[in-house]
Tab-separated table of C-alpha atoms in Angstrom:
chain	number	residue	atom	x	y	z
A	1	MET	CA	-54.319	22.599	116.141
A	2	ARG	CA	-53.539	18.897	116.002
A	3	PRO	CA	-56.272	16.613	114.627
A	4	THR	CA	-57.887	14.312	117.173
A	5	ASP	CA	-57.871	10.542	116.948
A	6	ALA	CA	-61.578	10.676	116.097
A	7	GLU	CA	-60.954	12.698	112.933
A	8	PRO	CA	-60.072	10.851	109.715
A	9	ILE	CA	-56.365	10.874	108.924
A	10	ILE	CA	-57.267	10.998	105.202
A	11	ARG	CA	-60.272	12.864	103.854
A	12	LEU	CA	-61.251	13.532	100.251
A	13	ASP	CA	-64.255	15.790	99.730
A	14	ALA	CA	-65.864	15.884	96.259
A	15	VAL	CA	-62.522	15.300	94.522
A	16	SER	CA	-62.461	15.276	90.729
A	17	LYS	CA	-59.427	14.656	88.531
A	18	PHE	CA	-59.136	15.045	84.761
A	19	PHE	CA	-56.542	13.857	82.279
A	20	GLY	CA	-57.405	15.906	79.237
A	21	ASP	CA	-61.069	15.171	78.510
A	22	PHE	CA	-61.015	11.962	80.575
A	23	LYS	CA	-62.522	12.273	84.047
A	24	ALA	CA	-60.486	9.831	86.139
A	25	LEU	CA	-62.221	10.694	89.433
A	26	LYS	CA	-65.822	11.867	89.581
A	27	SER	CA	-66.508	13.888	92.740
A	28	ILE	CA	-65.004	11.271	95.088
A	29	THR	CA	-65.686	11.496	98.814
A	30	PHE	CA	-63.547	9.134	100.887
A	31	ALA	CA	-62.130	8.947	104.395
A	32	ALA	CA	-59.709	6.699	106.292
A	33	GLY	CA	-59.473	6.529	110.067
A	34	ARG	CA	-56.213	6.418	112.000
A	35	GLY	CA	-54.797	2.919	111.943
A	36	GLU	CA	-57.404	1.741	109.434
A	37	ARG	CA	-56.357	-0.687	106.707
A	38	ILE	CA	-58.265	-0.163	103.481
A	39	VAL	CA	-57.984	-2.198	100.292
A	40	ILE	CA	-59.159	-0.532	97.068
A	41	CYS	CA	-59.981	-2.776	94.125
A	42	GLY	CA	-61.713	-2.507	90.782
A	43	PRO	CA	-61.139	-2.982	87.055
A	44	SER	CA	-58.275	-1.358	85.179
A	45	GLY	CA	-58.898	2.336	84.603
A	46	SER	CA	-61.383	2.664	87.450
A	47	GLY	CA	-59.446	5.452	89.209
A	48	LYS	CA	-57.855	3.423	92.034
A	49	SER	CA	-54.282	4.588	91.507
A	50	THR	CA	-55.375	8.141	90.755
A	51	LEU	CA	-57.208	8.273	94.085
A	52	ILE	CA	-54.188	7.329	96.185
A	53	ARG	CA	-51.865	9.514	94.068
A	54	CYS	CA	-54.133	12.445	94.966
A	55	VAL	CA	-53.698	11.616	98.662
A	56	ASN	CA	-49.989	12.450	98.640
A	57	GLY	CA	-50.034	15.073	95.907
A	58	LEU	CA	-48.536	13.098	93.045
A	59	GLU	CA	-51.713	14.206	91.273
A	60	MET	CA	-53.451	17.461	92.153
A	61	PRO	CA	-57.239	17.397	91.779
A	62	GLU	CA	-59.068	19.952	89.674
A	63	ALA	CA	-61.964	20.113	92.122
A	64	GLY	CA	-62.583	19.208	95.736
A	65	THR	CA	-60.234	19.064	98.716
A	66	VAL	CA	-57.738	16.539	100.081
A	67	THR	CA	-56.855	16.666	103.784
A	68	VAL	CA	-54.090	14.485	105.250
A	69	ASP	CA	-53.468	14.393	109.014
A	70	GLY	CA	-55.231	17.733	109.383
A	71	ILE	CA	-53.309	19.406	106.531
A	72	ARG	CA	-55.179	20.519	103.431
A	73	LEU	CA	-53.261	19.577	100.281
A	74	GLY	CA	-52.011	22.455	98.150
A	75	PRO	CA	-48.784	23.724	96.580
A	76	ALA	CA	-47.603	25.224	99.882
A	77	THR	CA	-48.314	22.075	101.920
A	78	LEU	CA	-47.114	19.440	99.442
A	79	ARG	CA	-43.936	18.595	101.352
A	80	ALA	CA	-45.736	18.345	104.690
A	81	VAL	CA	-48.364	16.015	103.201
A	82	ARG	CA	-45.727	13.782	101.585
A	83	GLU	CA	-43.870	13.515	104.889
A	84	ARG	CA	-47.034	12.022	106.352
A	85	ALA	CA	-48.100	9.802	103.438
A	86	GLY	CA	-45.415	7.494	102.054
A	87	MET	CA	-45.908	5.693	98.744
A	88	VAL	CA	-44.877	2.267	97.451
A	89	PHE	CA	-45.217	1.883	93.675
A	90	GLN	CA	-45.658	-0.977	91.204
A	91	GLN	CA	-42.128	-0.376	89.959
A	92	PHE	CA	-39.560	-0.167	92.697
A	93	ASN	CA	-38.015	3.183	91.657
A	94	LEU	CA	-34.719	2.454	93.417
A	95	PHE	CA	-31.588	4.316	92.378
A	96	PRO	CA	-29.533	1.675	90.506
A	97	HIS	CA	-26.176	3.352	91.205
A	98	LEU	CA	-26.726	3.362	94.987
A	99	THR	CA	-26.529	0.418	97.376
A	100	VAL	CA	-29.615	-0.681	99.270
A	101	LEU	CA	-28.367	1.151	102.372
A	102	GLU	CA	-27.658	4.315	100.372
A	103	ASN	CA	-31.147	4.179	98.816
A	104	LEU	CA	-32.650	4.050	102.314
A	105	THR	CA	-30.519	6.750	103.943
A	106	LEU	CA	-30.801	9.337	101.164
A	107	GLY	CA	-34.238	10.635	102.207
A	108	PRO	CA	-33.605	10.800	105.971
A	109	ILE	CA	-30.274	12.606	105.455
A	110	ARG	CA	-31.531	15.123	102.885
A	111	ALA	CA	-35.148	15.683	103.890
A	112	ARG	CA	-35.082	14.929	107.603
A	113	LYS	CA	-31.555	16.289	108.214
A	114	MET	CA	-30.475	13.151	110.074
A	115	THR	CA	-26.822	12.360	110.616
A	116	VAL	CA	-25.344	9.603	108.470
A	117	GLU	CA	-24.969	7.364	111.514
A	118	ALA	CA	-28.559	7.883	112.662
A	119	ALA	CA	-29.873	7.333	109.131
A	120	ARG	CA	-27.930	4.081	108.819
A	121	ASP	CA	-29.261	2.837	112.152
A	122	LEU	CA	-32.800	3.681	111.010
A	123	ALA	CA	-32.271	1.996	107.620
A	124	MET	CA	-30.967	-1.202	109.207
A	125	ARG	CA	-33.935	-1.274	111.583
A	126	TYR	CA	-36.370	-1.159	108.678
A	127	LEU	CA	-34.362	-3.592	106.536
A	128	THR	CA	-34.669	-5.970	109.485
A	129	ARG	CA	-38.416	-5.241	109.600
A	130	VAL	CA	-38.745	-6.318	105.945
A	131	ARG	CA	-36.433	-9.289	106.593
A	132	ILE	CA	-33.461	-8.461	104.357
A	133	PRO	CA	-30.803	-6.769	106.530
A	134	GLU	CA	-28.138	-8.936	104.866
A	135	GLN	CA	-28.775	-7.168	101.527
A	136	ALA	CA	-27.720	-3.706	102.768
A	137	SER	CA	-24.460	-3.502	100.794
A	138	LYS	CA	-25.846	-4.868	97.515
A	139	TYR	CA	-27.077	-2.899	94.512
A	140	PRO	CA	-30.696	-3.189	93.309
A	141	ARG	CA	-29.678	-5.199	90.214
A	142	GLN	CA	-28.279	-7.907	92.520
A	143	LEU	CA	-31.678	-8.461	94.155
A	144	SER	CA	-34.777	-10.338	93.087
A	145	GLY	CA	-37.933	-8.376	92.290
A	146	GLY	CA	-39.451	-9.340	95.620
A	147	GLN	CA	-36.366	-8.175	97.485
A	148	GLN	CA	-36.355	-4.889	95.575
A	149	GLN	CA	-39.964	-4.255	96.506
A	150	ARG	CA	-39.168	-4.966	100.154
A	151	VAL	CA	-36.331	-2.432	99.912
A	152	ALA	CA	-38.843	0.050	98.472
A	153	ILE	CA	-41.155	-0.568	101.447
A	154	ALA	CA	-38.254	-0.094	103.872
A	155	ARG	CA	-37.298	3.140	102.079
A	156	ALA	CA	-40.821	4.489	102.562
A	157	LEU	CA	-40.730	3.483	106.237
A	158	CYS	CA	-37.423	5.329	106.744
A	159	MET	CA	-39.305	8.592	106.312
A	160	GLU	CA	-41.486	7.427	109.240
A	161	PRO	CA	-44.813	8.396	107.657
A	162	ARG	CA	-48.138	8.129	109.445
A	163	ILE	CA	-49.727	6.594	106.333
A	164	LEU	CA	-48.466	4.110	103.759
A	165	LEU	CA	-50.059	4.045	100.314
A	166	PHE	CA	-49.461	0.997	98.107
A	167	ASP	CA	-50.150	1.169	94.367
A	168	GLU	CA	-50.446	-2.470	93.210
A	169	PRO	CA	-47.155	-3.370	94.918
A	170	THR	CA	-47.075	-6.972	93.679
A	171	SER	CA	-48.257	-6.490	90.079
A	172	ALA	CA	-44.715	-6.336	88.642
A	173	LEU	CA	-43.547	-9.462	90.493
A	174	ASP	CA	-43.280	-13.084	89.459
A	175	PRO	CA	-45.848	-15.270	91.265
A	176	GLU	CA	-43.299	-16.885	93.586
A	177	MET	CA	-42.146	-13.449	94.803
A	178	ILE	CA	-45.608	-12.096	95.577
A	179	ALA	CA	-45.990	-14.015	98.832
A	180	GLU	CA	-42.807	-12.606	100.385
A	181	VAL	CA	-43.942	-9.026	99.771
A	182	LEU	CA	-47.466	-9.698	101.012
A	183	ASP	CA	-46.046	-11.319	104.165
A	184	VAL	CA	-44.137	-8.109	104.903
A	185	MET	CA	-47.290	-6.060	104.324
A	186	VAL	CA	-49.295	-8.308	106.653
A	187	GLY	CA	-46.624	-7.708	109.292
A	188	LEU	CA	-46.854	-3.947	108.775
A	189	ALA	CA	-50.624	-4.081	109.128
A	190	GLY	CA	-50.123	-5.493	112.613
A	191	THR	CA	-48.188	-2.389	113.719
A	192	GLY	CA	-51.205	-0.078	113.624
A	193	MET	CA	-50.023	2.042	110.695
A	194	THR	CA	-52.730	3.487	108.457
A	195	MET	CA	-52.547	1.616	105.135
A	196	VAL	CA	-54.402	2.173	101.863
A	197	VAL	CA	-53.612	-0.594	99.395
A	198	VAL	CA	-54.604	-0.802	95.738
A	199	THR	CA	-54.373	-4.501	94.890
A	200	HIS	CA	-56.085	-7.482	93.295
A	201	GLU	CA	-54.619	-9.841	95.918
A	202	MET	CA	-57.915	-10.814	97.493
A	203	GLY	CA	-56.379	-13.308	99.934
A	204	PHE	CA	-54.337	-10.465	101.403
A	205	ALA	CA	-57.448	-8.273	101.485
A	206	ARG	CA	-59.453	-10.868	103.424
A	207	LYS	CA	-56.638	-11.240	105.959
A	208	VAL	CA	-55.715	-7.586	106.491
A	209	ALA	CA	-58.415	-5.133	105.413
A	210	ASP	CA	-60.741	-3.401	107.834
A	211	ARG	CA	-62.697	-2.099	104.848
A	212	MET	CA	-62.955	-2.897	101.149
A	213	VAL	CA	-63.567	-0.166	98.578
A	214	PHE	CA	-64.682	-1.062	95.057
A	215	MET	CA	-64.216	1.515	92.300
A	216	ASP	CA	-65.440	1.600	88.717
A	217	GLN	CA	-65.381	4.369	86.094
A	218	GLY	CA	-63.970	6.964	88.480
A	219	GLU	CA	-66.513	6.370	91.238
A	220	ILE	CA	-66.661	4.519	94.538
A	221	VAL	CA	-69.399	1.996	93.904
A	222	GLU	CA	-69.311	0.006	97.120
A	223	GLU	CA	-67.665	-0.007	100.567
A	224	ALA	CA	-67.995	-2.786	103.121
A	225	PRO	CA	-66.095	-4.902	105.660
A	226	PRO	CA	-64.361	-7.860	103.947
A	227	GLU	CA	-66.798	-10.482	105.206
A	228	THR	CA	-69.742	-8.578	103.717
A	229	PHE	CA	-67.895	-7.474	100.602
A	230	PHE	CA	-66.886	-10.991	99.573
A	231	THR	CA	-70.036	-12.859	100.588
A	232	ALA	CA	-72.812	-10.367	99.848
A	233	PRO	CA	-71.765	-7.579	97.474
A	234	LYS	CA	-74.650	-5.226	96.808
A	235	SER	CA	-73.956	-3.937	93.300
A	236	ALA	CA	-74.027	-5.934	90.077
A	237	ARG	CA	-70.757	-4.309	89.007
A	238	CYS	CA	-69.017	-5.484	92.156
A	239	ARG	CA	-70.472	-9.000	91.911
A	240	ASP	CA	-69.288	-9.279	88.309
A	241	PHE	CA	-65.780	-8.056	89.231
A	242	LEU	CA	-65.452	-10.495	92.132
A	243	ASP	CA	-66.730	-13.370	90.026
A	244	LYS	CA	-64.038	-12.697	87.432
A	245	ILE	CA	-61.164	-12.154	89.836
A	246	LEU	CA	-61.946	-14.908	92.334
A	247	ASN	CA	-62.607	-17.514	89.664
A	248	HIS	CA	-59.723	-16.494	87.399
């Protein structure tokens, strides 16, 4: 049975995740609607990245359930979940020995069984979407950090996921390159794709997010629309975080 539009496309129910004795997520319950754009923020070590890594099975929780597009995450469904939830990382994770075009076509050819010609057409469409079609024949080392991250976004899009997860996608970039990546992400947000973004870029969050989620010490402390979140945060922990990050 296909999930309806009214059902969340992402649902975490009482999810806990341990790394040794450290409890990174403490019985997290979280949901994202179809087409919703959520920004997750919080101090370092608060569990933000662990949460989104649990969504596409890069981390498997010790307790609770993760459901993505109607599919409950488990060893047998890992591939199906990852086909639906693409991931963009802090580091670009491009293959250095492959050209940009080869990096983008590898997944569609191997995982989606597309022909080389169809995969190239798809790759060029998404390179155009991220505004660097002229870089197709170059190698990653010939690109700036911002361009490499845009290639990484295009690579995720080539798998045509229903959800894109971003794990601090601008944190490894020089300041002048951050804007070009955020501009691409703003454009993606306008397409109706479900996006969950871990970031400290609060200007981007104000512009794009439907909902802000603040995490601390493995828990979701506060959730609110951006206008409420930034002007009237309820918790002292959230107020202190915003004061530090907005006045940095």
